[in-house]
């Protein structure tokens, strides 16, 4: 059977079920309290986060799913009347996108859509919103097909290990895994013209004062047996060790929750955040595999201490620039450009790599500052790689904000 007909049939069942639920509620003779107002943007933000958390996929593939779903939502909710139309458009766009991209979450997504539609008054506004959401999601899914980020195999395309040479990346202990994420540099960006559009200059030359100072800092503060690293520094390294996407999901949610803006604007915030992050991860891979700078553990073992071990295990890709910091820099840039340098109220996030720990912030820059330090104190990046990462992420995100209009309406 044609997929569009299958999807349409399922959508009609969901809408029918929602209508039945709504009719049953309205037909009850029992006195019931007026339902609390539900923020549909936050409702579907949480639905998206839950669906993304299900299964295992590369971080950039998850960022892509967020970007597609919420760009479709922003397009659909940005047209037509407000109220039921926009809520139905947003929910239907995110539902359709994620159902296609994350089929294992289809049943949970169907249930969430039924809940949203049951809350909205039946009629042309709701129906037109559903139709707009479907149309934008399907168009965007079609336009992003074959972009090189759809599978783990594409993201982790084989990359031959270079011949050993001073300064050149080699697989790192303990697993000595082949290079990862090399395929990102070959993927099609959302808004960049090409992966190397903002490629930074080369890392500090081997033997330069900056190179030697950076390596000494990692050796002294980032070693597993370091006696200089304080407990506070160790905590910062551990807190920010986890997936950047997971860590920043709470940050972006706080920005969305605190914003007084309407449905369409907040959908655009979520969409542009993740569009910028997909393009940033593509640009990061380009720079990493252009420069192939060895990791501190390789450098220190080769030149100073063959037994040196980092505080945290080194990821399987080159040092320069730091991917955690390109992510943080891009996130900071988007939030600063669209919200301002500070949040409207303090927000608190937790960390998958430090269970039970929380941190509270009132602005976006401290998160970037902590990421820079964290990767040094983990022993897995030089400070130069971290600082350049922040700058690269900001440059790519600024480009995304400047060119956002190219994506916000279907061409």
Short mmCIF file of C-alpha atoms in Angstrom, two decimals:
data_model
loop_
_atom_site.label_atom_id
_atom_site.label_comp_id
_atom_site.label_asym_id
_atom_site.label_seq_id
_atom_site.Cartn_x
_atom_site.Cartn_y
_atom_site.Cartn_z
CA UNK A 1 0.00 0.00 0.00
CA UNK A 2 1.19 3.54 -0.73
CA UNK A 3 2.86 5.00 2.40
CA UNK A 4 0.98 8.29 2.16
CA UNK A 5 -2.34 6.46 2.11
CA UNK A 6 -1.29 4.32 5.05
CA UNK A 7 -0.22 7.41 7.00
CA UNK A 8 -3.40 9.26 6.08
CA UNK A 9 -5.55 6.34 7.20
CA UNK A 10 -3.75 6.22 10.54
CA UNK A 11 -4.12 10.00 10.90
CA UNK A 12 -7.87 9.76 10.29
CA UNK A 13 -8.11 7.12 13.00
CA UNK A 14 -6.19 9.34 15.41
CA UNK A 15 -8.40 12.34 14.62
CA UNK A 16 -11.53 10.22 14.91
CA UNK A 17 -10.38 8.88 18.26
CA UNK A 18 -9.67 12.41 19.42
CA UNK A 19 -13.12 13.53 18.34
CA UNK A 20 -14.72 10.61 20.18
CA UNK A 21 -12.81 11.47 23.34
CA UNK A 22 -13.81 15.11 23.08
CA UNK A 23 -17.47 14.28 22.43
CA UNK A 24 -17.55 11.91 25.39
CA UNK A 25 -16.12 14.61 27.60
CA UNK A 26 -18.53 17.27 26.41
CA UNK A 27 -21.49 14.90 26.68
CA UNK A 28 -20.89 14.04 30.32
CA UNK A 29 -23.53 15.23 32.76
CA UNK A 30 -21.05 15.32 35.62
CA UNK A 31 -19.71 18.64 36.79
CA UNK A 32 -16.02 18.80 36.00
CA UNK A 33 -13.43 21.45 36.69
CA UNK A 34 -12.21 23.50 33.76
CA UNK A 35 -9.05 21.89 32.43
CA UNK A 36 -5.79 23.65 33.03
CA UNK A 37 -4.36 25.45 30.03
CA UNK A 38 -1.82 23.27 28.25
CA UNK A 39 1.14 24.82 26.48
CA UNK A 40 1.21 22.85 23.22
CA UNK A 41 4.75 23.95 22.40
CA UNK A 42 6.12 22.58 25.68
CA UNK A 43 3.88 19.52 25.39
CA UNK A 44 5.42 18.60 22.04
CA UNK A 45 8.88 19.64 23.13
CA UNK A 46 8.65 16.98 25.82
CA UNK A 47 7.14 14.48 23.39
CA UNK A 48 10.08 15.08 21.05
CA UNK A 49 12.65 14.73 23.83
CA UNK A 50 11.05 11.45 24.91
CA UNK A 51 11.03 10.06 21.39
CA UNK A 52 14.64 11.11 20.77
CA UNK A 53 15.71 9.42 24.00
CA UNK A 54 14.32 6.11 22.74
CA UNK A 55 16.85 4.03 20.82
CA UNK A 56 20.49 4.59 19.97
CA UNK A 57 21.61 6.86 17.16
CA UNK A 58 24.47 9.31 16.51
CA UNK A 59 24.03 12.70 18.14
CA UNK A 60 23.87 14.49 14.79
CA UNK A 61 21.04 12.19 13.65
CA UNK A 62 19.07 13.17 16.75
CA UNK A 63 19.78 16.85 16.09
CA UNK A 64 18.55 16.29 12.53
CA UNK A 65 15.29 14.76 13.80
CA UNK A 66 14.71 17.76 16.06
CA UNK A 67 15.51 20.16 13.22
CA UNK A 68 13.21 18.53 10.67
CA UNK A 69 10.28 18.09 13.05
CA UNK A 70 10.38 21.61 14.44
CA UNK A 71 11.16 23.35 11.19
CA UNK A 72 8.06 21.67 9.75
CA UNK A 73 6.16 22.83 12.84
CA UNK A 74 7.43 26.40 12.51
CA UNK A 75 6.43 26.53 8.86
CA UNK A 76 2.98 25.10 9.49
CA UNK A 77 2.22 27.14 12.61
CA UNK A 78 3.47 30.34 10.99
CA UNK A 79 0.59 30.47 8.52
CA UNK A 80 -3.15 30.70 9.01
CA UNK A 81 -5.07 31.80 12.11
CA UNK A 82 -3.98 31.24 15.68
CA UNK A 83 -5.50 29.10 18.40
CA UNK A 84 -6.63 25.63 17.39
CA UNK A 85 -5.08 25.96 13.94
CA UNK A 86 -1.57 26.59 15.22
CA UNK A 87 -1.72 23.98 17.94
CA UNK A 88 -3.02 21.36 15.50
CA UNK A 89 -0.44 22.38 12.90
CA UNK A 90 2.47 22.14 15.32
CA UNK A 91 1.39 18.82 16.80
CA UNK A 92 0.67 17.26 13.41
CA UNK A 93 3.96 18.45 11.90
CA UNK A 94 6.07 17.10 14.76
CA UNK A 95 4.06 13.87 14.90
CA UNK A 96 4.37 13.21 11.17
CA UNK A 97 8.09 14.01 11.07
CA UNK A 98 9.05 11.94 14.09
CA UNK A 99 6.82 9.02 13.07
CA UNK A 100 8.82 8.79 9.85
CA UNK A 101 12.24 9.36 11.44
CA UNK A 102 11.72 7.38 14.67
CA UNK A 103 9.26 4.59 13.79
CA UNK A 104 9.92 2.77 17.08
CA UNK A 105 8.17 5.67 18.84
CA UNK A 106 5.09 5.65 16.59
CA UNK A 107 2.62 4.37 19.19
CA UNK A 108 3.66 6.93 21.79
CA UNK A 109 3.51 9.68 19.17
CA UNK A 110 0.01 8.58 18.11
CA UNK A 111 -1.18 8.71 21.70
CA UNK A 112 0.30 12.18 22.18
CA UNK A 113 -1.38 13.46 19.03
CA UNK A 114 -4.74 12.06 20.10
CA UNK A 115 -4.37 13.86 23.43
CA UNK A 116 -3.61 17.18 21.77
CA UNK A 117 -6.37 16.97 19.17
CA UNK A 118 -8.95 15.92 21.77
CA UNK A 119 -8.21 19.15 23.60
CA UNK A 120 -8.86 21.34 20.55
CA UNK A 121 -12.34 22.30 19.36
CA UNK A 122 -13.40 20.35 16.30
CA UNK A 123 -13.91 22.36 13.16
CA UNK A 124 -12.18 23.87 10.12
CA UNK A 125 -9.40 25.54 12.12
CA UNK A 126 -8.27 22.26 13.66
CA UNK A 127 -8.67 20.37 10.38
CA UNK A 128 -6.73 22.94 8.39
CA UNK A 129 -3.99 22.93 11.02
CA UNK A 130 -3.67 19.15 10.76
CA UNK A 131 -3.48 19.37 6.97
CA UNK A 132 -0.83 22.11 7.10
CA UNK A 133 1.30 20.16 9.56
CA UNK A 134 1.12 17.05 7.40
CA UNK A 135 2.02 18.95 4.25
CA UNK A 136 5.02 20.75 5.73
CA UNK A 137 6.38 17.62 7.40
CA UNK A 138 6.13 15.56 4.23
CA UNK A 139 7.73 18.26 2.12
CA UNK A 140 10.62 18.69 4.53
CA UNK A 141 11.19 14.95 4.92
CA UNK A 142 11.37 14.65 1.14
CA UNK A 143 13.78 17.58 0.83
CA UNK A 144 16.17 16.14 3.44
CA UNK A 145 16.17 12.59 2.08
CA UNK A 146 19.68 11.45 1.20
CA UNK A 147 21.41 14.23 3.14
CA UNK A 148 24.05 11.87 4.55
CA UNK A 149 22.82 11.97 8.13
CA UNK A 150 20.08 9.35 8.00
CA UNK A 151 22.05 6.36 9.28
CA UNK A 152 24.85 5.58 11.71
CA UNK A 153 26.74 4.01 8.81
CA UNK A 154 26.71 7.32 6.91
CA UNK A 155 27.71 9.38 9.94
CA UNK A 156 30.54 6.98 10.78
CA UNK A 157 31.73 6.43 7.23
CA UNK A 158 35.07 4.59 7.23
CA UNK A 159 38.13 6.79 7.51
CA UNK A 160 41.55 5.19 7.01
CA UNK A 161 43.85 5.57 9.99
CA UNK A 162 46.73 7.88 9.02
CA UNK A 163 50.31 6.68 9.22
CA UNK A 164 51.82 7.47 12.64
CA UNK A 165 53.56 10.83 12.64
CA UNK A 166 54.09 13.55 15.28
CA UNK A 167 50.94 15.63 15.64
CA UNK A 168 48.77 13.27 13.56
CA UNK A 169 45.71 11.60 15.06
CA UNK A 170 45.88 7.93 15.96
CA UNK A 171 43.25 5.70 17.64
CA UNK A 172 43.31 6.26 21.39
CA UNK A 173 43.27 3.96 24.43
CA UNK A 174 41.76 1.93 25.87
CA UNK A 175 39.69 0.62 22.93
CA UNK A 176 41.71 2.13 20.03
CA UNK A 177 38.46 2.52 18.08
CA UNK A 178 38.68 3.58 14.42
CA UNK A 179 37.79 7.17 13.59
CA UNK A 180 34.15 8.12 14.23
CA UNK A 181 31.89 10.87 12.80
CA UNK A 182 34.06 11.30 9.72
CA UNK A 183 30.95 11.03 7.54
CA UNK A 184 29.46 14.21 8.98
CA UNK A 185 31.83 16.31 6.91
CA UNK A 186 30.32 14.80 3.74
CA UNK A 187 26.69 15.49 4.68
CA UNK A 188 24.44 18.17 3.22
CA UNK A 189 24.02 21.13 5.58
CA UNK A 190 20.76 22.99 6.13
CA UNK A 191 22.15 26.48 5.57
CA UNK A 192 25.92 26.36 5.11
CA UNK A 193 27.04 26.53 1.50
CA UNK A 194 29.71 23.92 2.22
CA UNK A 195 31.19 22.13 5.20
CA UNK A 196 34.41 24.19 5.25
CA UNK A 197 32.71 27.58 4.95
CA UNK A 198 33.87 28.64 8.43
CA UNK A 199 36.82 26.29 8.83
CA UNK A 200 39.16 27.80 11.45
CA UNK A 201 42.87 28.26 10.93
CA UNK A 202 45.25 25.45 11.91
CA UNK A 203 46.01 24.43 15.48
CA UNK A 204 49.13 25.74 17.25
CA UNK A 205 52.31 24.43 15.68
CA UNK A 206 54.06 21.54 17.40
CA UNK A 207 56.72 22.93 19.72
CA UNK A 208 55.20 26.43 19.84
CA UNK A 209 54.78 28.13 23.20
CA UNK A 210 50.99 27.82 23.00
CA UNK A 211 51.14 24.14 22.09
CA UNK A 212 53.54 23.30 24.92
CA UNK A 213 51.53 25.28 27.48
CA UNK A 214 48.29 23.60 26.43
CA UNK A 215 49.77 20.14 26.57
CA UNK A 216 51.31 20.79 30.00
CA UNK A 217 47.94 21.97 31.30
CA UNK A 218 46.20 18.79 30.14
CA UNK A 219 49.01 16.64 31.54
CA UNK A 220 48.88 18.31 34.95
CA UNK A 221 45.13 18.82 35.38
CA UNK A 222 43.57 16.22 33.09
CA UNK A 223 45.38 13.06 34.14
CA UNK A 224 43.60 10.24 35.92
CA UNK A 225 46.16 10.50 38.74
CA UNK A 226 46.35 14.32 38.82
CA UNK A 227 47.07 15.82 42.23
CA UNK A 228 46.43 19.38 40.99
CA UNK A 229 42.84 18.98 39.79
CA UNK A 230 40.44 20.07 42.53
CA UNK A 231 37.18 18.31 43.36
CA UNK A 232 35.25 21.24 41.91
CA UNK A 233 37.20 20.89 38.65
CA UNK A 234 36.59 17.14 38.60
CA UNK A 235 32.88 17.74 39.13
CA UNK A 236 32.75 20.21 36.24
CA UNK A 237 34.55 17.77 33.96
CA UNK A 238 32.16 14.97 34.91
CA UNK A 239 29.00 17.08 34.66
CA UNK A 240 29.78 18.15 31.08
CA UNK A 241 31.10 14.76 29.95
CA UNK A 242 27.73 13.55 28.67
CA UNK A 243 26.03 14.12 25.33
CA UNK A 244 25.80 17.81 24.49
CA UNK A 245 22.39 17.26 22.93
CA UNK A 246 21.06 15.72 26.14
CA UNK A 247 22.65 18.39 28.35
CA UNK A 248 21.28 21.24 26.24
CA UNK A 249 17.77 19.78 25.91
CA UNK A 250 17.00 21.19 29.35
CA UNK A 251 18.66 24.51 28.54
CA UNK A 252 16.58 25.04 25.41
CA UNK A 253 13.42 23.92 27.21
CA UNK A 254 14.00 26.61 29.82
CA UNK A 255 14.31 29.23 27.08
CA UNK A 256 11.10 28.01 25.43
CA UNK A 257 9.20 27.82 28.73
CA UNK A 258 10.24 31.31 29.78
CA UNK A 259 9.50 32.99 26.47
CA UNK A 260 6.34 35.12 26.33
CA UNK A 261 6.22 34.77 22.54
CA UNK A 262 3.59 32.86 20.58
CA UNK A 263 3.46 29.33 19.23
CA UNK A 264 5.04 30.00 15.85
CA UNK A 265 7.93 32.06 17.24
CA UNK A 266 8.83 29.47 19.87
CA UNK A 267 8.65 26.70 17.27
CA UNK A 268 11.12 28.72 15.19
CA UNK A 269 13.44 29.01 18.21
CA UNK A 270 13.54 25.23 18.61
CA UNK A 271 13.93 24.70 14.87
CA UNK A 272 16.76 27.20 14.37
CA UNK A 273 18.60 25.95 17.44
CA UNK A 274 18.80 22.46 15.97
CA UNK A 275 19.35 23.57 12.38
CA UNK A 276 22.38 25.52 13.62
CA UNK A 277 23.57 22.50 15.60
CA UNK A 278 23.34 20.13 12.64
CA UNK A 279 25.38 22.52 10.51
CA UNK A 280 27.84 23.02 13.39
CA UNK A 281 28.42 19.27 13.69
CA UNK A 282 29.08 19.09 9.94
CA UNK A 283 31.57 21.98 10.18
CA UNK A 284 33.22 20.38 13.22
CA UNK A 285 33.81 17.13 11.39
CA UNK A 286 35.26 19.01 8.43
CA UNK A 287 37.81 20.79 10.60
CA UNK A 288 38.70 17.73 12.66
CA UNK A 289 39.48 15.62 9.61
CA UNK A 290 41.17 18.45 7.74
CA UNK A 291 43.75 19.00 10.51
CA UNK A 292 43.91 15.50 12.04
CA UNK A 293 45.50 16.85 15.24
CA UNK A 294 46.45 14.11 17.68
CA UNK A 295 44.75 13.85 21.05
CA UNK A 296 46.58 14.85 24.24
CA UNK A 297 46.84 11.22 25.39
CA UNK A 298 48.71 10.32 22.20
CA UNK A 299 50.98 13.35 22.44
CA UNK A 300 51.81 12.93 26.13
CA UNK A 301 52.49 9.20 25.81
CA UNK A 302 54.70 9.77 22.77
CA UNK A 303 56.76 12.61 24.18
CA UNK A 304 56.63 12.53 27.99
CA UNK A 305 54.98 9.67 29.84
CA UNK A 306 54.07 6.37 28.11
CA UNK A 307 51.76 5.44 31.01
CA UNK A 308 49.78 8.71 31.21
CA UNK A 309 46.00 8.20 31.23
CA UNK A 310 43.29 10.88 30.97
CA UNK A 311 40.68 11.39 33.68
CA UNK A 312 37.93 10.47 31.18
CA UNK A 313 38.13 8.24 28.13
CA UNK A 314 39.06 10.06 24.92
CA UNK A 315 36.45 9.95 22.09
CA UNK A 316 37.47 8.37 18.80
CA UNK A 317 38.10 11.40 16.60
CA UNK A 318 40.74 14.14 16.32
CA UNK A 319 41.34 16.85 18.90
CA UNK A 320 40.88 20.08 16.95
CA UNK A 321 38.34 21.59 17.33
CA UNK A 322 36.41 20.30 20.34
CA UNK A 323 32.93 19.09 19.35
CA UNK A 324 31.51 19.71 22.82
CA UNK A 325 32.59 23.32 22.49
CA UNK A 326 31.40 23.89 18.95
CA UNK A 327 28.01 22.67 20.23
CA UNK A 328 28.15 24.97 23.25
CA UNK A 329 29.26 27.95 21.18
CA UNK A 330 26.45 27.44 18.67
CA UNK A 331 23.86 27.03 21.42
CA UNK A 332 25.06 30.19 23.15
CA UNK A 333 24.92 32.16 19.91
CA UNK A 334 21.38 31.10 19.00
CA UNK A 335 20.02 31.75 22.47
CA UNK A 336 21.78 35.11 22.74
CA UNK A 337 20.55 36.21 19.31
CA UNK A 338 16.94 35.17 19.87
CA UNK A 339 16.49 35.55 23.65
CA UNK A 340 19.27 37.88 24.79
CA UNK A 341 22.40 37.16 26.85
CA UNK A 342 20.44 36.19 29.95
CA UNK A 343 17.52 33.92 30.67
CA UNK A 344 14.32 35.53 32.00
CA UNK A 345 14.65 33.51 35.21
CA UNK A 346 17.19 31.08 36.70
CA UNK A 347 17.08 27.60 35.21
CA UNK A 348 18.44 24.30 36.47
CA UNK A 349 19.76 21.35 34.47
CA UNK A 350 21.03 17.90 35.37
CA UNK A 351 23.58 15.64 33.72
CA UNK A 352 23.47 12.01 32.56
CA UNK A 353 27.17 11.67 33.35
CA UNK A 354 26.85 12.92 36.95
CA UNK A 355 23.60 11.45 38.31
CA UNK A 356 22.05 13.47 41.09
CA UNK A 357 24.01 16.63 40.34
CA UNK A 358 22.31 19.81 39.15
CA UNK A 359 23.55 23.25 38.13
CA UNK A 360 21.64 26.52 38.01
CA UNK A 361 22.32 29.38 35.62
CA UNK A 362 20.92 32.78 34.72
CA UNK A 363 22.73 33.29 31.39
CA UNK A 364 24.12 31.22 28.52
CA UNK A 365 27.85 32.10 28.50
CA UNK A 366 28.80 30.31 31.74
CA UNK A 367 27.81 27.01 30.13
CA UNK A 368 30.34 27.64 27.35
CA UNK A 369 33.02 28.67 29.84
CA UNK A 370 32.49 25.48 31.83
CA UNK A 371 32.65 23.35 28.68
CA UNK A 372 36.02 24.85 27.76
CA UNK A 373 37.48 24.02 31.16
CA UNK A 374 35.73 20.66 31.42
CA UNK A 375 37.37 19.14 28.37
CA UNK A 376 40.83 20.15 29.60
CA UNK A 377 40.17 18.79 33.09
CA UNK A 378 38.84 15.56 31.56
CA UNK A 379 42.19 15.20 29.82
CA UNK A 380 40.66 14.82 26.38
CA UNK A 381 41.15 18.21 24.67
CA UNK A 382 43.67 21.01 24.57
CA UNK A 383 42.45 24.47 25.52
CA UNK A 384 43.17 25.74 21.99
CA UNK A 385 40.80 23.09 20.58
CA UNK A 386 38.14 24.16 23.08
CA UNK A 387 38.42 27.89 22.46
CA UNK A 388 38.44 27.51 18.68
CA UNK A 389 35.45 25.22 19.03
CA UNK A 390 33.45 27.97 20.74
CA UNK A 391 34.33 30.40 17.96
CA UNK A 392 33.46 27.95 15.18
CA UNK A 393 30.10 27.11 16.76
CA UNK A 394 29.25 30.79 17.13
CA UNK A 395 30.19 31.53 13.53
CA UNK A 396 28.05 28.72 12.12
CA UNK A 397 25.10 29.62 14.35
CA UNK A 398 25.33 33.31 13.42
CA UNK A 399 25.19 32.24 9.78
CA UNK A 400 22.08 30.17 10.50
CA UNK A 401 20.34 33.10 12.18
CA UNK A 402 21.23 35.48 9.32
CA UNK A 403 19.91 33.05 6.73
CA UNK A 404 16.95 31.63 8.64
CA UNK A 405 14.45 33.11 6.22
CA UNK A 406 15.59 30.66 3.57
CA UNK A 407 14.18 27.80 5.65
CA UNK A 408 11.14 29.23 7.37
CA UNK A 409 8.96 29.09 4.27
CA UNK A 410 8.73 26.24 1.79
CA UNK A 411 10.28 27.24 -1.55
#
